């Protein structure tokens, strides 16, 4: 039971480069989420998706792009990375409202 | 605006010393309140979901309770392996996203 896998787990990139963080879940969950976690802010929602081809903005969407062409994948793209996007990124998924939301192991991104 | 506040920010306990973590919340209509445990370098691990005031759930040394304005995570006779950050999150009716508190860092010393 693989659950949710994120890749890469660790990434260092330069300011202005495009970076894509991948998220794959094996449960066929309808809903998927991207959160970022920073000291002093806790977990903040970037984008979420209710189903394939349906996405919506969360609390901090600026500078990020998502897509969901397949139910099991939910990639997060930083179109032009900035130092303020240095963070730990968590992908999550759930079957539906009120159900448990499961998290991946995280992707550590450093923008230099 | 939905808000979740956890206290204390950090808590140090001796092994066997019971205590409680607090999560106070403001939400228009609560669908569920979630507790997670997070170890360093790991993703949040699900512990409990509480849906209505008065509800209680237990797992080993942990017991979560819910009122209309707050939730408590009671830790009975903690062990060093209970050391982690405990996160509280609320889900509002009509939405599926979680709003998280900043967490409580728990350290249990032998």
PDB file of C-alpha atoms in Angstrom:
ATOM      1  CA  UNK A   1       0.000   0.000   0.000  1.00  0.00           C
ATOM      2  CA  UNK A   2       2.065   2.933  -1.306  1.00  0.00           C
ATOM      3  CA  UNK A   3      -0.387   5.691  -0.255  1.00  0.00           C
ATOM      4  CA  UNK A   4       0.899   9.122  -1.206  1.00  0.00           C
ATOM      5  CA  UNK A   5       4.344   9.601  -2.628  1.00  0.00           C
ATOM      6  CA  UNK A   6       6.037  12.903  -3.270  1.00  0.00           C
ATOM      7  CA  UNK A   7       9.039  13.606  -5.446  1.00  0.00           C
ATOM      8  CA  UNK A   8      11.610  14.912  -5.239  1.00  0.00           C
ATOM      9  CA  UNK A   9      11.996  14.705  -1.467  1.00  0.00           C
ATOM     10  CA  UNK A  10      14.763  17.298  -1.502  1.00  0.00           C
ATOM     11  CA  UNK A  11      15.489  19.977  -4.086  1.00  0.00           C
ATOM     12  CA  UNK A  12      17.779  22.979  -4.315  1.00  0.00           C
ATOM     13  CA  UNK A  13      17.085  25.387  -7.137  1.00  0.00           C
ATOM     14  CA  UNK A  14      18.019  28.881  -8.189  1.00  0.00           C
ATOM     15  CA  UNK A  15      15.867  31.970  -8.172  1.00  0.00           C
ATOM     16  CA  UNK A  16      13.881  32.301 -11.393  1.00  0.00           C
ATOM     17  CA  UNK A  17      13.926  28.625 -12.339  1.00  0.00           C
ATOM     18  CA  UNK A  18      10.818  26.562 -12.849  1.00  0.00           C
ATOM     19  CA  UNK A  19      10.345  23.692 -10.414  1.00  0.00           C
ATOM     20  CA  UNK A  20       7.708  20.966 -10.371  1.00  0.00           C
ATOM     21  CA  UNK A  21       6.883  18.920  -7.304  1.00  0.00           C
ATOM     22  CA  UNK A  22       5.105  15.671  -8.005  1.00  0.00           C
ATOM     23  CA  UNK A  23       2.413  13.975  -5.972  1.00  0.00           C
ATOM     24  CA  UNK A  24       0.975  10.543  -6.651  1.00  0.00           C
ATOM     25  CA  UNK A  25      -1.675   8.660  -4.645  1.00  0.00           C
ATOM     26  CA  UNK A  26      -2.748   5.050  -5.053  1.00  0.00           C
ATOM     27  CA  UNK A  27      -6.126   5.220  -3.281  1.00  0.00           C
ATOM     28  CA  UNK A  28      -8.139   6.846  -6.099  1.00  0.00           C
ATOM     29  CA  UNK A  29      -9.095   9.619  -3.704  1.00  0.00           C
ATOM     30  CA  UNK A  30     -11.168  12.366  -5.269  1.00  0.00           C
ATOM     31  CA  UNK A  31      -9.652  15.269  -3.358  1.00  0.00           C
ATOM     32  CA  UNK A  32      -6.025  16.313  -3.327  1.00  0.00           C
ATOM     33  CA  UNK A  33      -4.265  19.233  -1.665  1.00  0.00           C
ATOM     34  CA  UNK A  34      -0.961  21.069  -1.575  1.00  0.00           C
ATOM     35  CA  UNK A  35       0.169  22.694   1.674  1.00  0.00           C
ATOM     36  CA  UNK A  36       3.349  24.498   2.597  1.00  0.00           C
ATOM     37  CA  UNK A  37       4.777  24.484   6.098  1.00  0.00           C
ATOM     38  CA  UNK A  38       6.907  27.319   7.434  1.00  0.00           C
ATOM     39  CA  UNK A  39       8.084  28.167  10.920  1.00  0.00           C
ATOM     40  CA  UNK A  40       5.647  30.528  12.554  1.00  0.00           C
ATOM     41  CA  UNK A  41       2.875  29.872  10.013  1.00  0.00           C
ATOM     42  CA  UNK A  42       2.040  26.236  10.351  1.00  0.00           C
ATOM     43  CA  UNK A  43       0.485  24.465   7.380  1.00  0.00           C
ATOM     44  CA  UNK A  44      -1.091  26.743   4.777  1.00  0.00           C
ATOM     45  CA  UNK A  45      -3.167  25.592   1.817  1.00  0.00           C
ATOM     46  CA  UNK A  46      -1.797  26.492  -1.606  1.00  0.00           C
ATOM     47  CA  UNK A  47      -4.209  24.744  -4.014  1.00  0.00           C
ATOM     48  CA  UNK A  48      -6.681  21.915  -3.899  1.00  0.00           C
ATOM     49  CA  UNK A  49      -8.567  19.747  -6.343  1.00  0.00           C
ATOM     50  CA  UNK A  50     -11.950  18.061  -5.985  1.00  0.00           C
ATOM     51  CA  UNK A  51     -11.526  15.811  -9.024  1.00  0.00           C
ATOM     52  CA  UNK A  52      -9.608  15.506 -12.273  1.00  0.00           C
ATOM     53  CA  UNK A  53      -9.610  18.833 -14.143  1.00  0.00           C
ATOM     54  CA  UNK A  54     -11.103  20.690 -11.143  1.00  0.00           C
ATOM     55  CA  UNK A  55      -8.747  22.870  -9.117  1.00  0.00           C
ATOM     56  CA  UNK A  56      -9.170  25.839  -6.800  1.00  0.00           C
ATOM     57  CA  UNK A  57      -7.007  28.332  -4.946  1.00  0.00           C
ATOM     58  CA  UNK A  58      -6.211  28.059  -1.291  1.00  0.00           C
ATOM     59  CA  UNK A  59      -4.817  30.598   1.134  1.00  0.00           C
ATOM     60  CA  UNK A  60      -1.429  31.248  -0.551  1.00  0.00           C
ATOM     61  CA  UNK A  61      -1.683  30.465  -4.315  1.00  0.00           C
ATOM     62  CA  UNK A  62       0.459  33.254  -5.762  1.00  0.00           C
ATOM     63  CA  UNK A  63       3.465  32.006  -7.704  1.00  0.00           C
ATOM     64  CA  UNK A  64       2.158  28.450  -7.989  1.00  0.00           C
ATOM     65  CA  UNK A  65       0.357  26.513 -10.723  1.00  0.00           C
ATOM     66  CA  UNK A  66      -1.358  23.130 -10.455  1.00  0.00           C
ATOM     67  CA  UNK A  67      -2.962  20.688 -12.815  1.00  0.00           C
ATOM     68  CA  UNK A  68      -4.859  17.453 -12.421  1.00  0.00           C
ATOM     69  CA  UNK A  69      -5.239  15.565 -15.661  1.00  0.00           C
ATOM     70  CA  UNK A  70      -5.392  12.204 -13.854  1.00  0.00           C
ATOM     71  CA  UNK A  71      -7.076  11.438 -10.532  1.00  0.00           C
ATOM     72  CA  UNK A  72      -3.919   9.977  -9.015  1.00  0.00           C
ATOM     73  CA  UNK A  73      -1.525  12.827  -9.828  1.00  0.00           C
ATOM     74  CA  UNK A  74      -1.455  16.422  -8.645  1.00  0.00           C
ATOM     75  CA  UNK A  75       1.752  18.233  -9.630  1.00  0.00           C
ATOM     76  CA  UNK A  76       2.646  21.635  -8.183  1.00  0.00           C
ATOM     77  CA  UNK A  77       4.732  23.989 -10.331  1.00  0.00           C
ATOM     78  CA  UNK A  78       6.638  27.041  -9.235  1.00  0.00           C
ATOM     79  CA  UNK A  79       6.853  28.965 -12.504  1.00  0.00           C
ATOM     80  CA  UNK A  80       9.685  31.274 -11.412  1.00  0.00           C
ATOM     81  CA  UNK A  81      11.014  30.284  -8.010  1.00  0.00           C
ATOM     82  CA  UNK A  82      11.674  32.950  -5.389  1.00  0.00           C
ATOM     83  CA  UNK A  83      13.509  32.708  -2.079  1.00  0.00           C
ATOM     84  CA  UNK A  84      10.221  33.189  -0.228  1.00  0.00           C
ATOM     85  CA  UNK A  85       9.108  29.860  -1.685  1.00  0.00           C
ATOM     86  CA  UNK A  86      11.779  28.026   0.287  1.00  0.00           C
ATOM     87  CA  UNK A  87       9.634  25.731   2.382  1.00  0.00           C
ATOM     88  CA  UNK A  88       8.469  22.202   3.036  1.00  0.00           C
ATOM     89  CA  UNK A  89       5.630  21.182   0.740  1.00  0.00           C
ATOM     90  CA  UNK A  90       3.091  18.528   1.667  1.00  0.00           C
ATOM     91  CA  UNK A  91       0.646  16.827  -0.623  1.00  0.00           C
ATOM     92  CA  UNK A  92      -2.508  15.308   0.864  1.00  0.00           C
ATOM     93  CA  UNK A  93      -5.581  13.425  -0.278  1.00  0.00           C
ATOM     94  CA  UNK A  94      -8.987  12.285   0.926  1.00  0.00           C
ATOM     95  CA  UNK A  95     -11.982  10.425  -0.445  1.00  0.00           C
ATOM     96  CA  UNK A  96     -14.400  13.180   0.449  1.00  0.00           C
ATOM     97  CA  UNK A  97     -15.691  15.755   2.962  1.00  0.00           C
ATOM     98  CA  UNK A  98     -15.393  14.634   6.555  1.00  0.00           C
ATOM     99  CA  UNK A  99     -13.103  11.751   5.710  1.00  0.00           C
ATOM    100  CA  UNK A 100      -9.540  11.458   6.926  1.00  0.00           C
ATOM    101  CA  UNK A 101      -7.027  13.529   4.994  1.00  0.00           C
ATOM    102  CA  UNK A 102      -3.733  11.692   4.536  1.00  0.00           C
ATOM    103  CA  UNK A 103      -0.422  13.439   3.990  1.00  0.00           C
ATOM    104  CA  UNK A 104       2.700  12.564   2.070  1.00  0.00           C
ATOM    105  CA  UNK A 105       6.197  12.683   3.539  1.00  0.00           C
ATOM    106  CA  UNK A 106       6.961  16.152   2.212  1.00  0.00           C
ATOM    107  CA  UNK A 107       9.252  17.817  -0.313  1.00  0.00           C
ATOM    108  CA  UNK A 108      11.968  20.077   1.058  1.00  0.00           C
ATOM    109  CA  UNK A 109      12.605  22.928  -1.391  1.00  0.00           C
ATOM    110  CA  UNK A 110      15.388  25.466  -1.051  1.00  0.00           C
ATOM    111  CA  UNK A 111      15.565  28.410  -3.450  1.00  0.00           C
ATOM    112  CA  UNK A 112      18.980  30.108  -3.522  1.00  0.00           C
TER     113      UNK A 112
ATOM    114  CA  UNK B   1     -12.622  34.144   9.155  1.00  0.00           C
ATOM    115  CA  UNK B   2     -11.842  30.630  10.338  1.00  0.00           C
ATOM    116  CA  UNK B   3      -9.143  30.522  12.998  1.00  0.00           C
ATOM    117  CA  UNK B   4      -7.375  27.794  14.931  1.00  0.00           C
ATOM    118  CA  UNK B   5      -5.159  28.579  17.924  1.00  0.00           C
ATOM    119  CA  UNK B   6      -3.128  25.972  19.744  1.00  0.00           C
ATOM    120  CA  UNK B   7      -1.581  26.294  23.182  1.00  0.00           C
ATOM    121  CA  UNK B   8       0.937  26.004  24.567  1.00  0.00           C
ATOM    122  CA  UNK B   9       3.419  26.430  21.723  1.00  0.00           C
ATOM    123  CA  UNK B  10       5.807  24.064  23.454  1.00  0.00           C
ATOM    124  CA  UNK B  11       5.456  21.705  26.387  1.00  0.00           C
ATOM    125  CA  UNK B  12       8.081  19.775  28.271  1.00  0.00           C
ATOM    126  CA  UNK B  13       6.975  16.850  30.411  1.00  0.00           C
ATOM    127  CA  UNK B  14       8.648  14.223  32.500  1.00  0.00           C
ATOM    128  CA  UNK B  15       7.828  10.654  31.589  1.00  0.00           C
ATOM    129  CA  UNK B  16       4.582   9.737  33.333  1.00  0.00           C
ATOM    130  CA  UNK B  17       3.496  13.358  33.856  1.00  0.00           C
ATOM    131  CA  UNK B  18       0.028  13.715  32.345  1.00  0.00           C
ATOM    132  CA  UNK B  19      -1.075  16.944  30.668  1.00  0.00           C
ATOM    133  CA  UNK B  20      -3.388  18.452  28.062  1.00  0.00           C
ATOM    134  CA  UNK B  21      -2.944  20.361  24.828  1.00  0.00           C
ATOM    135  CA  UNK B  22      -5.527  22.942  23.809  1.00  0.00           C
ATOM    136  CA  UNK B  23      -6.988  23.805  20.420  1.00  0.00           C
ATOM    137  CA  UNK B  24      -9.464  26.681  20.274  1.00  0.00           C
ATOM    138  CA  UNK B  25     -11.262  27.376  17.030  1.00  0.00           C
ATOM    139  CA  UNK B  26     -13.579  29.788  15.300  1.00  0.00           C
ATOM    140  CA  UNK B  27     -15.529  28.432  12.364  1.00  0.00           C
ATOM    141  CA  UNK B  28     -18.925  29.189  10.866  1.00  0.00           C
ATOM    142  CA  UNK B  29     -20.089  25.597  10.942  1.00  0.00           C
ATOM    143  CA  UNK B  30     -17.849  22.748  12.002  1.00  0.00           C
ATOM    144  CA  UNK B  31     -17.776  19.645   9.840  1.00  0.00           C
ATOM    145  CA  UNK B  32     -14.913  18.078  11.786  1.00  0.00           C
ATOM    146  CA  UNK B  33     -11.904  18.745  14.007  1.00  0.00           C
ATOM    147  CA  UNK B  34      -8.793  16.751  13.236  1.00  0.00           C
ATOM    148  CA  UNK B  35      -5.733  15.947  15.341  1.00  0.00           C
ATOM    149  CA  UNK B  36      -2.452  14.976  13.732  1.00  0.00           C
ATOM    150  CA  UNK B  37       0.968  14.027  15.056  1.00  0.00           C
ATOM    151  CA  UNK B  38       4.073  15.173  13.185  1.00  0.00           C
ATOM    152  CA  UNK B  39       7.556  13.837  13.787  1.00  0.00           C
ATOM    153  CA  UNK B  40      10.615  15.805  12.606  1.00  0.00           C
ATOM    154  CA  UNK B  41      11.185  15.379   8.888  1.00  0.00           C
ATOM    155  CA  UNK B  42       7.873  13.572   8.387  1.00  0.00           C
ATOM    156  CA  UNK B  43       4.401  14.349   7.149  1.00  0.00           C
ATOM    157  CA  UNK B  44       1.464  14.755   9.558  1.00  0.00           C
ATOM    158  CA  UNK B  45       0.082  11.438  10.776  1.00  0.00           C
ATOM    159  CA  UNK B  46      -3.651  11.220  11.418  1.00  0.00           C
ATOM    160  CA  UNK B  47      -4.788  10.609  15.006  1.00  0.00           C
ATOM    161  CA  UNK B  48      -8.466  11.520  15.465  1.00  0.00           C
ATOM    162  CA  UNK B  49     -11.476  13.207  13.937  1.00  0.00           C
ATOM    163  CA  UNK B  50     -14.177  14.683  16.188  1.00  0.00           C
ATOM    164  CA  UNK B  51     -17.475  15.765  14.681  1.00  0.00           C
ATOM    165  CA  UNK B  52     -19.705  17.096  17.444  1.00  0.00           C
ATOM    166  CA  UNK B  53     -19.488  18.681  20.889  1.00  0.00           C
ATOM    167  CA  UNK B  54     -19.230  16.100  23.628  1.00  0.00           C
ATOM    168  CA  UNK B  55     -17.516  13.543  21.442  1.00  0.00           C
ATOM    169  CA  UNK B  56     -14.411  11.791  22.788  1.00  0.00           C
ATOM    170  CA  UNK B  57     -11.923   9.447  21.139  1.00  0.00           C
ATOM    171  CA  UNK B  58      -9.013   7.496  22.571  1.00  0.00           C
ATOM    172  CA  UNK B  59      -5.903   5.866  21.228  1.00  0.00           C
ATOM    173  CA  UNK B  60      -3.347   4.384  23.592  1.00  0.00           C
ATOM    174  CA  UNK B  61      -2.246   7.238  25.904  1.00  0.00           C
ATOM    175  CA  UNK B  62      -4.116   9.908  23.934  1.00  0.00           C
ATOM    176  CA  UNK B  63      -7.674  11.093  24.416  1.00  0.00           C
ATOM    177  CA  UNK B  64      -9.280  13.853  22.379  1.00  0.00           C
ATOM    178  CA  UNK B  65     -12.365  15.772  23.456  1.00  0.00           C
ATOM    179  CA  UNK B  66     -14.460  18.439  21.752  1.00  0.00           C
ATOM    180  CA  UNK B  67     -16.621  21.342  22.898  1.00  0.00           C
ATOM    181  CA  UNK B  68     -18.285  24.028  20.790  1.00  0.00           C
ATOM    182  CA  UNK B  69     -15.230  26.266  20.996  1.00  0.00           C
ATOM    183  CA  UNK B  70     -12.233  24.072  21.719  1.00  0.00           C
ATOM    184  CA  UNK B  71     -10.693  20.649  21.722  1.00  0.00           C
ATOM    185  CA  UNK B  72      -8.286  19.070  24.161  1.00  0.00           C
ATOM    186  CA  UNK B  73      -5.740  16.370  23.562  1.00  0.00           C
ATOM    187  CA  UNK B  74      -5.094  14.679  26.885  1.00  0.00           C
ATOM    188  CA  UNK B  75      -1.889  12.699  27.244  1.00  0.00           C
ATOM    189  CA  UNK B  76      -1.882  10.217  30.102  1.00  0.00           C
ATOM    190  CA  UNK B  77       1.411   8.934  31.506  1.00  0.00           C
ATOM    191  CA  UNK B  78       3.392   9.994  28.436  1.00  0.00           C
ATOM    192  CA  UNK B  79       6.505   8.205  27.243  1.00  0.00           C
ATOM    193  CA  UNK B  80       9.506   9.663  25.381  1.00  0.00           C
ATOM    194  CA  UNK B  81       8.158   8.210  22.130  1.00  0.00           C
ATOM    195  CA  UNK B  82       5.168  10.551  22.442  1.00  0.00           C
ATOM    196  CA  UNK B  83       7.512  13.462  21.745  1.00  0.00           C
ATOM    197  CA  UNK B  84       6.328  15.161  18.544  1.00  0.00           C
ATOM    198  CA  UNK B  85       4.448  18.189  17.280  1.00  0.00           C
ATOM    199  CA  UNK B  86       0.685  17.827  17.624  1.00  0.00           C
ATOM    200  CA  UNK B  87      -1.404  19.642  15.049  1.00  0.00           C
ATOM    201  CA  UNK B  88      -5.058  20.564  15.246  1.00  0.00           C
ATOM    202  CA  UNK B  89      -7.135  21.417  12.178  1.00  0.00           C
ATOM    203  CA  UNK B  90     -10.769  22.272  11.480  1.00  0.00           C
ATOM    204  CA  UNK B  91     -12.891  21.606   8.451  1.00  0.00           C
ATOM    205  CA  UNK B  92     -15.805  23.921   7.799  1.00  0.00           C
ATOM    206  CA  UNK B  93     -19.161  22.683   6.488  1.00  0.00           C
ATOM    207  CA  UNK B  94     -19.367  23.114   2.747  1.00  0.00           C
ATOM    208  CA  UNK B  95     -15.605  22.949   2.320  1.00  0.00           C
ATOM    209  CA  UNK B  96     -13.153  20.092   2.214  1.00  0.00           C
ATOM    210  CA  UNK B  97      -9.944  21.921   3.105  1.00  0.00           C
ATOM    211  CA  UNK B  98      -8.345  21.895   6.549  1.00  0.00           C
ATOM    212  CA  UNK B  99      -7.353  25.045   8.443  1.00  0.00           C
ATOM    213  CA  UNK B 100      -4.430  24.238  10.725  1.00  0.00           C
ATOM    214  CA  UNK B 101      -3.182  25.660  13.971  1.00  0.00           C
ATOM    215  CA  UNK B 102       0.536  26.278  14.441  1.00  0.00           C
ATOM    216  CA  UNK B 103       0.958  23.162  16.564  1.00  0.00           C
ATOM    217  CA  UNK B 104       2.239  22.247  20.024  1.00  0.00           C
ATOM    218  CA  UNK B 105       5.767  20.844  20.288  1.00  0.00           C
ATOM    219  CA  UNK B 106       5.771  18.177  22.972  1.00  0.00           C
ATOM    220  CA  UNK B 107       8.975  16.875  24.522  1.00  0.00           C
ATOM    221  CA  UNK B 108       8.769  13.999  27.009  1.00  0.00           C
ATOM    222  CA  UNK B 109      11.929  13.357  28.980  1.00  0.00           C
ATOM    223  CA  UNK B 110      12.791  10.109  30.786  1.00  0.00           C
TER     224      UNK B 110
END
